Amino acid sequence: MKILVINAGSSSLKYQLFDMDTETVLAKGLCERIGIDGHIKHTPKNGKNVFEADMAFPSHSEAIAAVLKVLVDPDCGVISSVDEIDAVGHRVLHGGMEFSDSCVVDDACIDAIKRCIPLGPLHNPANLMGIQACQAVMPGKPQVAVFDTAFHMTMPPKAYMYAVPYEYYEKDDVRRYGFHGTSHKYVTSRAIELLGGRKDLRIINCHLGNGSSLSAVKDGKCMDTSMGITPLAGVPMGTRSGDVDASVVQYIMNRYGYTVDEMLNILNKKSGVLALSGVSSDFRDIDHAAAEGNERAQLALDKFAYEVRKYIGAYTAALGGVDAIVFTAGVGENSAEMRARILSGLEYLGVKIDPEKNKIRGQEIDISADDSAVRVLVIPTNEELMIARDTKALTEKK
């Protein structure tokens, strides 16, 4: 079974084609500058040539058509016919309260995604454009929507409710949703496999990158997560502030005359470790600056590690203990120094890592010391494969 996975942005479209019999990637690529002048880069995984070219993409439909064309091209293609593609899986940012799992796309599904646009105004319209473009270019082909928020919909009310007037929840769906759910779902599933298939495990997932979120998982289900109604909440990130006192927002807006949109732009794009370090939003640049004695860069690293460590402590309390801590995403998978910095001080929980194992970057490994009471795992995330798995499960003929 072959599944095409689409991640559509407002002016871009990422894709991967999977052979789900072996769960291997046949090809991947990116269409950029949709609606402007257009560019495509296509990378086959069968030894054929990489294809890259400027190409007019007035809309997502032309981008999808270009993807299908390169997938069957004699020089760079990986399939002989588009008919070999059995289904298409789409990443959709916000499922709101409408979706607690992935779903086959139909009119009702599209209407529900549209109702979630106020919660995901930047992403949901673009995700819809990807779905509708595929419907136009591949009529009759099964489509599946996979939501970033769905994994977290098992949270109990005490975790997802905000202590604001209840009417905002009842009338406007104001609550904690959480994001990176497809990643959290994938690493949770993989951690359970690595730990012998036990379903009663208490797992804390640390998805750490330019965007970062943690989740507390029990019995394979999310009990709490750090992001909120938007991806702005939680720990400091590359350019996002993470949790701040709401009065800080009011104070800065009043003092400098900012509009709401200007203030949100500051919190989303000019804050986080970028703001603290004054150097970069890229942790590698900050590491380099800190090594050269930049005190603000060191502060940014210390602050990030401190806030992640606090969440781990809080989630350990919420779960009644912890059996495994999982690191994933760009920083979590690749920064041995940050993993060690985060875990330093958690020895009281019985957390111990093997310094030599922790040096390994970007691959699946148990970095726990032999006498650690808590397993510490590094699991490279694979959101695209998780989308493909959900798509296969919902569309394959039984």
CSV table of C-alpha atoms in Angstrom, one decimal:
chain,number,residue,atom,x,y,z
A,1,MET,CA,0.0,0.0,0.0
A,2,LYS,CA,1.4,3.4,-1.0
A,3,ILE,CA,0.5,6.5,0.9
A,4,LEU,CA,1.2,10.1,0.0
A,5,VAL,CA,1.6,12.4,3.0
A,6,ILE,CA,1.0,16.1,2.5
A,7,ASN,CA,1.9,19.0,4.9
A,8,ALA,CA,0.5,22.2,3.3
A,9,GLY,CA,1.4,25.6,4.4
A,10,SER,CA,0.1,28.9,3.1
A,11,SER,CA,2.8,29.1,0.4
A,12,SER,CA,4.5,25.8,0.6
A,13,LEU,CA,3.7,22.1,0.4
A,14,LYS,CA,5.9,19.3,1.8
A,15,TYR,CA,5.3,15.7,0.8
A,16,GLN,CA,6.6,12.2,1.3
A,17,LEU,CA,5.5,9.0,-0.5
A,18,PHE,CA,5.5,5.8,1.7
A,19,ASP,CA,5.5,2.2,0.8
A,20,MET,CA,3.5,1.0,3.8
A,21,ASP,CA,4.3,-2.7,3.3
A,22,THR,CA,7.8,-1.9,4.5
A,23,GLU,CA,7.1,1.6,6.0
A,24,THR,CA,9.9,3.1,3.9
A,25,VAL,CA,10.0,6.5,2.2
A,26,LEU,CA,10.1,6.2,-1.6
A,27,ALA,CA,10.4,10.0,-2.3
A,28,LYS,CA,10.1,13.3,-0.5
A,29,GLY,CA,10.1,16.9,-1.6
A,30,LEU,CA,9.0,20.5,-1.2
A,31,CYS,CA,7.1,22.9,-3.3
A,32,GLU,CA,7.8,26.5,-2.3
A,33,ARG,CA,6.6,30.0,-3.1
A,34,ILE,CA,3.1,28.9,-4.1
A,35,GLY,CA,1.2,31.9,-5.4
A,36,ILE,CA,4.4,33.8,-6.2
A,37,ASP,CA,6.8,32.3,-8.7
A,38,GLY,CA,7.1,28.7,-7.5
A,39,HIS,CA,10.0,26.2,-6.9
A,40,ILE,CA,10.1,22.4,-6.4
A,41,LYS,CA,12.7,20.1,-5.1
A,42,HIS,CA,12.0,16.3,-5.4
A,43,THR,CA,14.3,13.7,-3.9
A,44,PRO,CA,13.7,10.1,-4.9
A,45,LYS,CA,15.0,7.3,-2.6
A,46,ASN,CA,15.6,4.8,-5.3
A,47,GLY,CA,18.9,6.1,-6.6
A,48,LYS,CA,17.4,8.2,-9.3
A,49,ASN,CA,18.3,11.9,-9.9
A,50,VAL,CA,17.1,14.7,-7.6
A,51,PHE,CA,14.9,17.0,-9.5
A,52,GLU,CA,14.9,20.8,-8.7
A,53,ALA,CA,13.3,23.6,-10.8
A,54,ASP,CA,11.5,26.9,-10.8
A,55,MET,CA,7.9,26.2,-11.7
A,56,ALA,CA,4.7,28.3,-11.7
A,57,PHE,CA,2.4,27.4,-8.9
A,58,PRO,CA,-0.6,29.8,-8.9
A,59,SER,CA,-2.3,27.6,-6.3
A,60,HIS,CA,-1.8,24.4,-4.4
A,61,SER,CA,-3.6,22.5,-7.1
A,62,GLU,CA,-0.7,23.2,-9.6
A,63,ALA,CA,1.8,22.2,-6.8
A,64,ILE,CA,0.0,18.9,-6.3
A,65,ALA,CA,-0.1,18.3,-10.0
A,66,ALA,CA,3.7,18.9,-10.2
A,67,VAL,CA,4.3,16.5,-7.3
A,68,LEU,CA,2.3,13.8,-9.1
A,69,LYS,CA,4.2,14.4,-12.3
A,70,VAL,CA,7.6,14.1,-10.8
A,71,LEU,CA,6.6,10.9,-8.9
A,72,VAL,CA,6.0,9.1,-12.2
A,73,ASP,CA,8.7,10.8,-14.2
A,74,PRO,CA,11.1,8.3,-15.9
A,75,ASP,CA,14.2,10.1,-14.7
A,76,CYS,CA,13.3,10.9,-11.1
A,77,GLY,CA,10.0,9.1,-10.4
A,78,VAL,CA,9.4,6.2,-8.0
A,79,ILE,CA,6.1,4.8,-9.3
A,80,SER,CA,4.8,4.1,-12.8
A,81,SER,CA,1.3,5.5,-12.3
A,82,VAL,CA,-0.5,7.8,-10.0
A,83,ASP,CA,-3.0,4.9,-9.6
A,84,GLU,CA,-0.4,3.2,-7.4
A,85,ILE,CA,-1.1,5.8,-4.7
A,86,ASP,CA,-3.8,4.3,-2.5
A,87,ALA,CA,-4.5,7.2,-0.3
A,88,VAL,CA,-3.4,10.6,0.9
A,89,GLY,CA,-2.8,11.7,4.5
A,90,HIS,CA,-2.9,15.4,5.4
A,91,ARG,CA,-1.4,17.1,8.5
A,92,VAL,CA,-4.0,19.5,9.9
A,93,LEU,CA,-3.0,21.8,12.8
A,94,HIS,CA,-6.1,22.3,14.8
A,95,GLY,CA,-8.9,19.9,15.3
A,96,GLY,CA,-10.5,21.9,18.2
A,97,MET,CA,-13.1,19.9,20.1
A,98,GLU,CA,-14.3,18.4,16.8
A,99,PHE,CA,-11.7,15.7,16.5
A,100,SER,CA,-10.2,13.3,19.0
A,101,ASP,CA,-8.7,11.1,16.3
A,102,SER,CA,-7.8,11.2,12.6
A,103,CYS,CA,-10.7,10.9,10.2
A,104,VAL,CA,-11.4,10.1,6.5
A,105,VAL,CA,-12.1,13.4,4.7
A,106,ASP,CA,-15.7,14.0,3.6
A,107,ASP,CA,-17.9,17.0,3.6
A,108,ALA,CA,-18.6,16.8,7.3
A,109,CYS,CA,-14.9,16.6,8.0
A,110,ILE,CA,-14.2,19.6,5.9
A,111,ASP,CA,-17.0,21.6,7.5
A,112,ALA,CA,-15.6,20.7,10.9
A,113,ILE,CA,-12.0,21.8,9.9
A,114,LYS,CA,-13.5,25.1,8.8
A,115,ARG,CA,-15.2,25.6,12.1
A,116,CYS,CA,-11.8,25.2,13.7
A,117,ILE,CA,-10.3,28.1,11.7
A,118,PRO,CA,-10.7,30.7,14.5
A,119,LEU,CA,-8.5,28.4,16.7
A,120,GLY,CA,-5.9,27.9,13.9
A,121,PRO,CA,-6.3,31.0,11.7
A,122,LEU,CA,-2.8,30.7,10.1
A,123,HIS,CA,-2.6,27.0,9.5
A,124,ASN,CA,-6.1,25.4,9.1
A,125,PRO,CA,-6.9,27.4,5.9
A,126,ALA,CA,-3.6,26.3,4.3
A,127,ASN,CA,-4.2,22.7,5.4
A,128,LEU,CA,-7.6,22.8,3.8
A,129,MET,CA,-6.1,24.2,0.6
A,130,GLY,CA,-3.9,21.1,0.5
A,131,ILE,CA,-6.9,18.7,1.0
A,132,GLN,CA,-9.0,20.5,-1.6
A,133,ALA,CA,-6.1,20.6,-4.1
A,134,CYS,CA,-5.7,16.8,-3.8
A,135,GLN,CA,-9.5,16.4,-4.2
A,136,ALA,CA,-9.3,18.4,-7.4
A,137,VAL,CA,-6.3,16.7,-8.9
A,138,MET,CA,-6.9,13.2,-7.5
A,139,PRO,CA,-10.7,12.9,-7.6
A,140,GLY,CA,-12.0,9.8,-5.8
A,141,LYS,CA,-8.7,9.1,-4.0
A,142,PRO,CA,-9.3,8.5,-0.3
A,143,GLN,CA,-8.0,11.3,1.9
A,144,VAL,CA,-7.4,11.3,5.7
A,145,ALA,CA,-6.9,14.3,8.0
A,146,VAL,CA,-4.5,13.9,10.9
A,147,PHE,CA,-4.7,16.5,13.6
A,148,ASP,CA,-1.8,17.9,15.7
A,149,THR,CA,-4.3,18.3,18.6
A,150,ALA,CA,-6.0,14.9,18.5
A,151,PHE,CA,-3.5,12.9,20.7
A,152,HIS,CA,-4.1,15.4,23.5
A,153,MET,CA,-7.9,15.1,23.5
A,154,THR,CA,-7.7,12.3,26.2
A,155,MET,CA,-6.7,14.9,28.8
A,156,PRO,CA,-9.1,15.2,31.8
A,157,PRO,CA,-11.0,18.4,32.4
A,158,LYS,CA,-8.7,19.3,35.3
A,159,ALA,CA,-5.8,19.4,32.9
A,160,TYR,CA,-7.4,21.2,29.9
A,161,MET,CA,-9.7,23.7,31.5
A,162,TYR,CA,-8.6,27.3,32.1
A,163,ALA,CA,-9.7,29.1,35.3
A,164,VAL,CA,-11.5,31.8,33.3
A,165,PRO,CA,-15.3,32.4,33.1
A,166,TYR,CA,-16.9,29.1,32.1
A,167,GLU,CA,-18.9,30.7,29.4
A,168,TYR,CA,-15.8,31.1,27.3
A,169,TYR,CA,-15.4,27.3,27.3
A,170,GLU,CA,-19.1,26.7,26.6
A,171,LYS,CA,-19.5,29.3,23.9
A,172,ASP,CA,-16.0,29.7,22.4
A,173,ASP,CA,-14.2,26.4,23.0
A,174,VAL,CA,-11.5,28.1,25.1
A,175,ARG,CA,-9.4,25.3,26.7
A,176,ARG,CA,-6.0,23.7,26.5
A,177,TYR,CA,-5.5,21.7,23.3
A,178,GLY,CA,-1.8,21.1,22.9
A,179,PHE,CA,0.2,20.5,19.7
A,180,HIS,CA,2.9,18.3,18.2
A,181,GLY,CA,0.4,15.5,18.9
A,182,THR,CA,1.4,13.4,16.0
A,183,SER,CA,5.0,13.4,17.2
A,184,HIS,CA,3.9,12.7,20.8
A,185,LYS,CA,1.8,9.8,19.5
A,186,TYR,CA,4.6,8.3,17.5
A,187,VAL,CA,7.3,8.4,20.3
A,188,THR,CA,4.8,7.2,22.8
A,189,SER,CA,4.0,4.1,20.7
A,190,ARG,CA,7.7,3.5,20.1
A,191,ALA,CA,8.6,3.9,23.7
A,192,ILE,CA,6.0,1.4,24.7
A,193,GLU,CA,7.5,-1.1,22.2
A,194,LEU,CA,11.0,-0.5,23.5
A,195,LEU,CA,9.9,-1.0,27.1
A,196,GLY,CA,8.3,-4.4,26.4
A,197,GLY,CA,4.8,-3.4,25.4
A,198,ARG,CA,3.5,-2.5,28.8
A,199,LYS,CA,0.5,-0.3,28.6
A,200,ASP,CA,0.6,0.9,32.2
A,201,LEU,CA,3.8,3.0,31.7
A,202,ARG,CA,4.1,6.6,32.9
A,203,ILE,CA,5.9,8.5,30.2
A,204,ILE,CA,7.0,12.1,29.9
A,205,ASN,CA,7.7,13.1,26.3
A,206,CYS,CA,10.0,16.0,25.6
A,207,HIS,CA,9.6,17.3,22.0
A,208,LEU,CA,12.3,19.9,22.0
A,209,GLY,CA,13.2,22.0,19.0
A,210,ASN,CA,12.5,25.5,17.6
A,211,GLY,CA,9.0,24.7,18.8
A,212,SER,CA,8.9,22.7,22.1
A,213,SER,CA,6.3,20.9,24.0
A,214,LEU,CA,6.0,18.2,26.7
A,215,SER,CA,3.3,15.7,27.4
A,216,ALA,CA,2.5,13.5,30.3
A,217,VAL,CA,1.3,10.1,29.2
A,218,LYS,CA,-0.3,7.2,31.2
A,219,ASP,CA,-1.5,3.9,29.8
A,220,GLY,CA,-0.6,5.3,26.3
A,221,LYS,CA,-2.9,8.3,26.7
A,222,CYS,CA,-2.1,11.9,27.1
A,223,MET,CA,-2.9,13.3,30.6
A,224,ASP,CA,-1.5,16.8,30.2
A,225,THR,CA,0.6,18.8,27.8
A,226,SER,CA,2.5,22.1,27.9
A,227,MET,CA,1.1,24.0,24.9
A,228,GLY,CA,-2.3,25.5,25.2
A,229,ILE,CA,-5.1,26.9,23.0
A,230,THR,CA,-2.2,27.8,20.6
A,231,PRO,CA,1.4,26.7,20.4
A,232,LEU,CA,2.6,29.8,22.3
A,233,ALA,CA,2.3,28.3,25.8
A,234,GLY,CA,4.7,26.1,27.7
A,235,VAL,CA,8.5,26.3,27.8
A,236,PRO,CA,10.5,29.0,26.1
A,237,MET,CA,11.1,28.1,22.4
A,238,GLY,CA,13.2,29.4,19.5
A,239,THR,CA,11.2,32.6,19.1
A,240,ARG,CA,8.1,31.9,21.3
A,241,SER,CA,7.9,33.2,24.9
A,242,GLY,CA,6.2,30.2,26.4
A,243,ASP,CA,4.3,30.8,29.6
A,244,VAL,CA,4.1,34.5,30.8
A,245,ASP,CA,2.0,36.4,33.2
A,246,ALA,CA,-0.9,37.9,31.1
A,247,SER,CA,-0.3,41.2,32.9
A,248,VAL,CA,3.2,41.4,31.4
A,249,VAL,CA,1.4,41.6,28.0
A,250,GLN,CA,-0.9,44.4,29.2
A,251,TYR,CA,2.0,46.3,30.7
A,252,ILE,CA,4.1,46.2,27.6
A,253,MET,CA,1.2,47.1,25.3
A,254,ASN,CA,0.2,50.1,27.4
A,255,ARG,CA,3.7,51.3,27.8
A,256,TYR,CA,4.6,51.1,24.1
A,257,GLY,CA,1.2,51.5,22.5
A,258,TYR,CA,1.2,48.1,20.8
A,259,THR,CA,-1.9,46.6,19.2
A,260,VAL,CA,-2.9,43.0,20.1
A,261,ASP,CA,-1.5,41.8,16.8
A,262,GLU,CA,1.8,43.6,17.3
A,263,MET,CA,2.1,42.1,20.8
A,264,LEU,CA,1.4,38.6,19.6
A,265,ASN,CA,4.0,39.0,16.9
A,266,ILE,CA,6.5,39.9,19.6
A,267,LEU,CA,5.5,36.9,21.7
A,268,ASN,CA,5.6,34.5,18.8
A,269,LYS,CA,8.4,35.7,16.7
A,270,LYS,CA,10.7,37.9,18.8
A,271,SER,CA,10.8,36.1,22.1
A,272,GLY,CA,12.1,32.8,23.5
A,273,VAL,CA,15.8,32.0,23.4
A,274,LEU,CA,16.2,34.5,20.6
A,275,ALA,CA,15.2,37.3,23.0
A,276,LEU,CA,17.1,36.0,26.0
A,277,SER,CA,20.4,35.3,24.1
A,278,GLY,CA,20.3,38.2,21.7
A,279,VAL,CA,22.1,35.8,19.4
A,280,SER,CA,19.8,33.5,17.5
A,281,SER,CA,16.8,31.2,17.7
A,282,ASP,CA,19.0,28.3,16.7
A,283,PHE,CA,20.3,26.4,19.7
A,284,ARG,CA,23.5,25.5,17.9
A,285,ASP,CA,24.4,29.2,17.5
A,286,ILE,CA,23.5,29.8,21.1
A,287,ASP,CA,25.7,26.9,22.2
A,288,HIS,CA,28.6,28.3,20.3
A,289,ALA,CA,28.1,31.8,21.7
A,290,ALA,CA,27.9,30.4,25.3
A,291,ALA,CA,31.1,28.5,24.8
A,292,GLU,CA,32.8,31.7,23.9
A,293,GLY,CA,31.6,33.3,27.1
A,294,ASN,CA,28.4,35.1,26.1
A,295,GLU,CA,26.5,35.4,29.3
A,296,ARG,CA,23.1,36.0,27.7
A,297,ALA,CA,23.5,32.9,25.6
A,298,GLN,CA,24.3,30.9,28.7
A,299,LEU,CA,21.2,32.4,30.4
A,300,ALA,CA,19.1,31.3,27.4
A,301,LEU,CA,20.4,27.7,27.7
A,302,ASP,CA,20.0,27.6,31.5
A,303,LYS,CA,16.4,29.1,31.3
A,304,PHE,CA,15.3,26.5,28.7
A,305,ALA,CA,16.8,23.6,30.6
A,306,TYR,CA,15.3,24.9,33.9
A,307,GLU,CA,11.8,25.3,32.4
A,308,VAL,CA,11.8,21.8,30.8
A,309,ARG,CA,13.1,20.3,34.1
A,310,LYS,CA,10.2,22.0,36.0
A,311,TYR,CA,7.7,20.5,33.6
A,312,ILE,CA,9.2,17.1,34.0
A,313,GLY,CA,8.9,17.5,37.8
A,314,ALA,CA,5.3,18.7,37.5
A,315,TYR,CA,4.3,15.9,35.2
A,316,THR,CA,6.0,13.3,37.5
A,317,ALA,CA,3.7,14.6,40.2
A,318,ALA,CA,0.7,14.6,38.0
A,319,LEU,CA,1.3,10.9,36.9
A,320,GLY,CA,2.2,9.7,40.4
A,321,GLY,CA,5.7,8.8,39.2
A,322,VAL,CA,7.6,8.3,36.0
A,323,ASP,CA,8.8,5.2,34.2
A,324,ALA,CA,10.4,6.8,31.2
A,325,ILE,CA,11.5,10.2,29.9
A,326,VAL,CA,11.7,10.5,26.1
A,327,PHE,CA,13.6,13.1,24.2
A,328,THR,CA,12.7,13.8,20.6
A,329,ALA,CA,12.8,16.5,17.8
A,330,GLY,CA,15.8,18.6,16.7
A,331,VAL,CA,17.3,19.6,20.1
A,332,GLY,CA,16.0,16.5,22.0
A,333,GLU,CA,17.5,14.1,19.5
A,334,ASN,CA,20.8,15.9,18.8
A,335,SER,CA,22.0,17.9,21.8
A,336,ALA,CA,23.7,15.7,24.4
A,337,GLU,CA,24.6,18.7,26.4
A,338,MET,CA,21.0,20.0,26.7
A,339,ARG,CA,19.7,16.5,27.6
A,340,ALA,CA,22.3,16.3,30.4
A,341,ARG,CA,21.6,19.9,31.5
A,342,ILE,CA,17.8,19.2,31.7
A,343,LEU,CA,18.2,15.9,33.7
A,344,SER,CA,20.8,17.3,36.1
A,345,GLY,CA,19.0,17.8,39.4
A,346,LEU,CA,16.5,14.9,38.8
A,347,GLU,CA,18.6,12.4,40.5
A,348,TYR,CA,16.1,12.4,43.4
A,349,LEU,CA,13.7,10.6,41.0
A,350,GLY,CA,16.3,8.0,40.3
A,351,VAL,CA,17.2,9.4,36.9
A,352,LYS,CA,20.7,8.5,35.8
A,353,ILE,CA,22.2,8.6,32.3
A,354,ASP,CA,25.2,6.9,30.8
A,355,PRO,CA,27.5,9.8,29.7
A,356,GLU,CA,29.0,7.7,26.8
A,357,LYS,CA,25.6,6.6,25.5
A,358,ASN,CA,24.3,10.2,25.8
A,359,LYS,CA,27.0,11.4,23.3
A,360,ILE,CA,25.2,9.6,20.5
A,361,ARG,CA,23.2,12.0,18.3
A,362,GLY,CA,20.2,11.6,16.1
A,363,GLN,CA,19.4,7.9,16.6
A,364,GLU,CA,17.2,5.8,18.7
A,365,ILE,CA,19.0,4.8,21.9
A,366,ASP,CA,18.4,4.1,25.6
A,367,ILE,CA,20.8,6.5,27.4
A,368,SER,CA,19.9,5.3,30.9
A,369,ALA,CA,22.7,4.2,33.2
A,370,ASP,CA,22.4,0.5,34.3
A,371,ASP,CA,21.2,1.5,37.8
A,372,SER,CA,18.7,4.2,36.7
A,373,ALA,CA,15.3,3.8,38.2
A,374,VAL,CA,13.8,5.7,35.2
A,375,ARG,CA,14.5,4.8,31.6
A,376,VAL,CA,15.7,7.7,29.5
A,377,LEU,CA,15.2,7.2,25.7
A,378,VAL,CA,16.1,9.2,22.6
A,379,ILE,CA,13.6,8.5,19.9
A,380,PRO,CA,13.8,10.4,16.6
A,381,THR,CA,10.3,11.5,15.8
A,382,ASN,CA,8.6,10.6,12.5
A,383,GLU,CA,5.4,12.5,12.2
A,384,GLU,CA,5.0,11.7,8.5
A,385,LEU,CA,5.1,8.0,9.2
A,386,MET,CA,2.5,8.4,11.9
A,387,ILE,CA,0.3,10.2,9.4
A,388,ALA,CA,0.8,7.4,6.9
A,389,ARG,CA,0.0,4.8,9.5
A,390,ASP,CA,-3.2,6.5,10.5
A,391,THR,CA,-4.1,6.9,6.8
A,392,LYS,CA,-3.5,3.3,6.1
A,393,ALA,CA,-5.5,2.2,9.1
A,394,LEU,CA,-8.5,4.2,8.1
A,395,THR,CA,-8.5,3.4,4.3
A,396,GLU,CA,-7.1,0.0,3.7
A,397,LYS,CA,-9.5,-2.7,2.6
A,398,LYS,CA,-10.1,-5.2,5.3
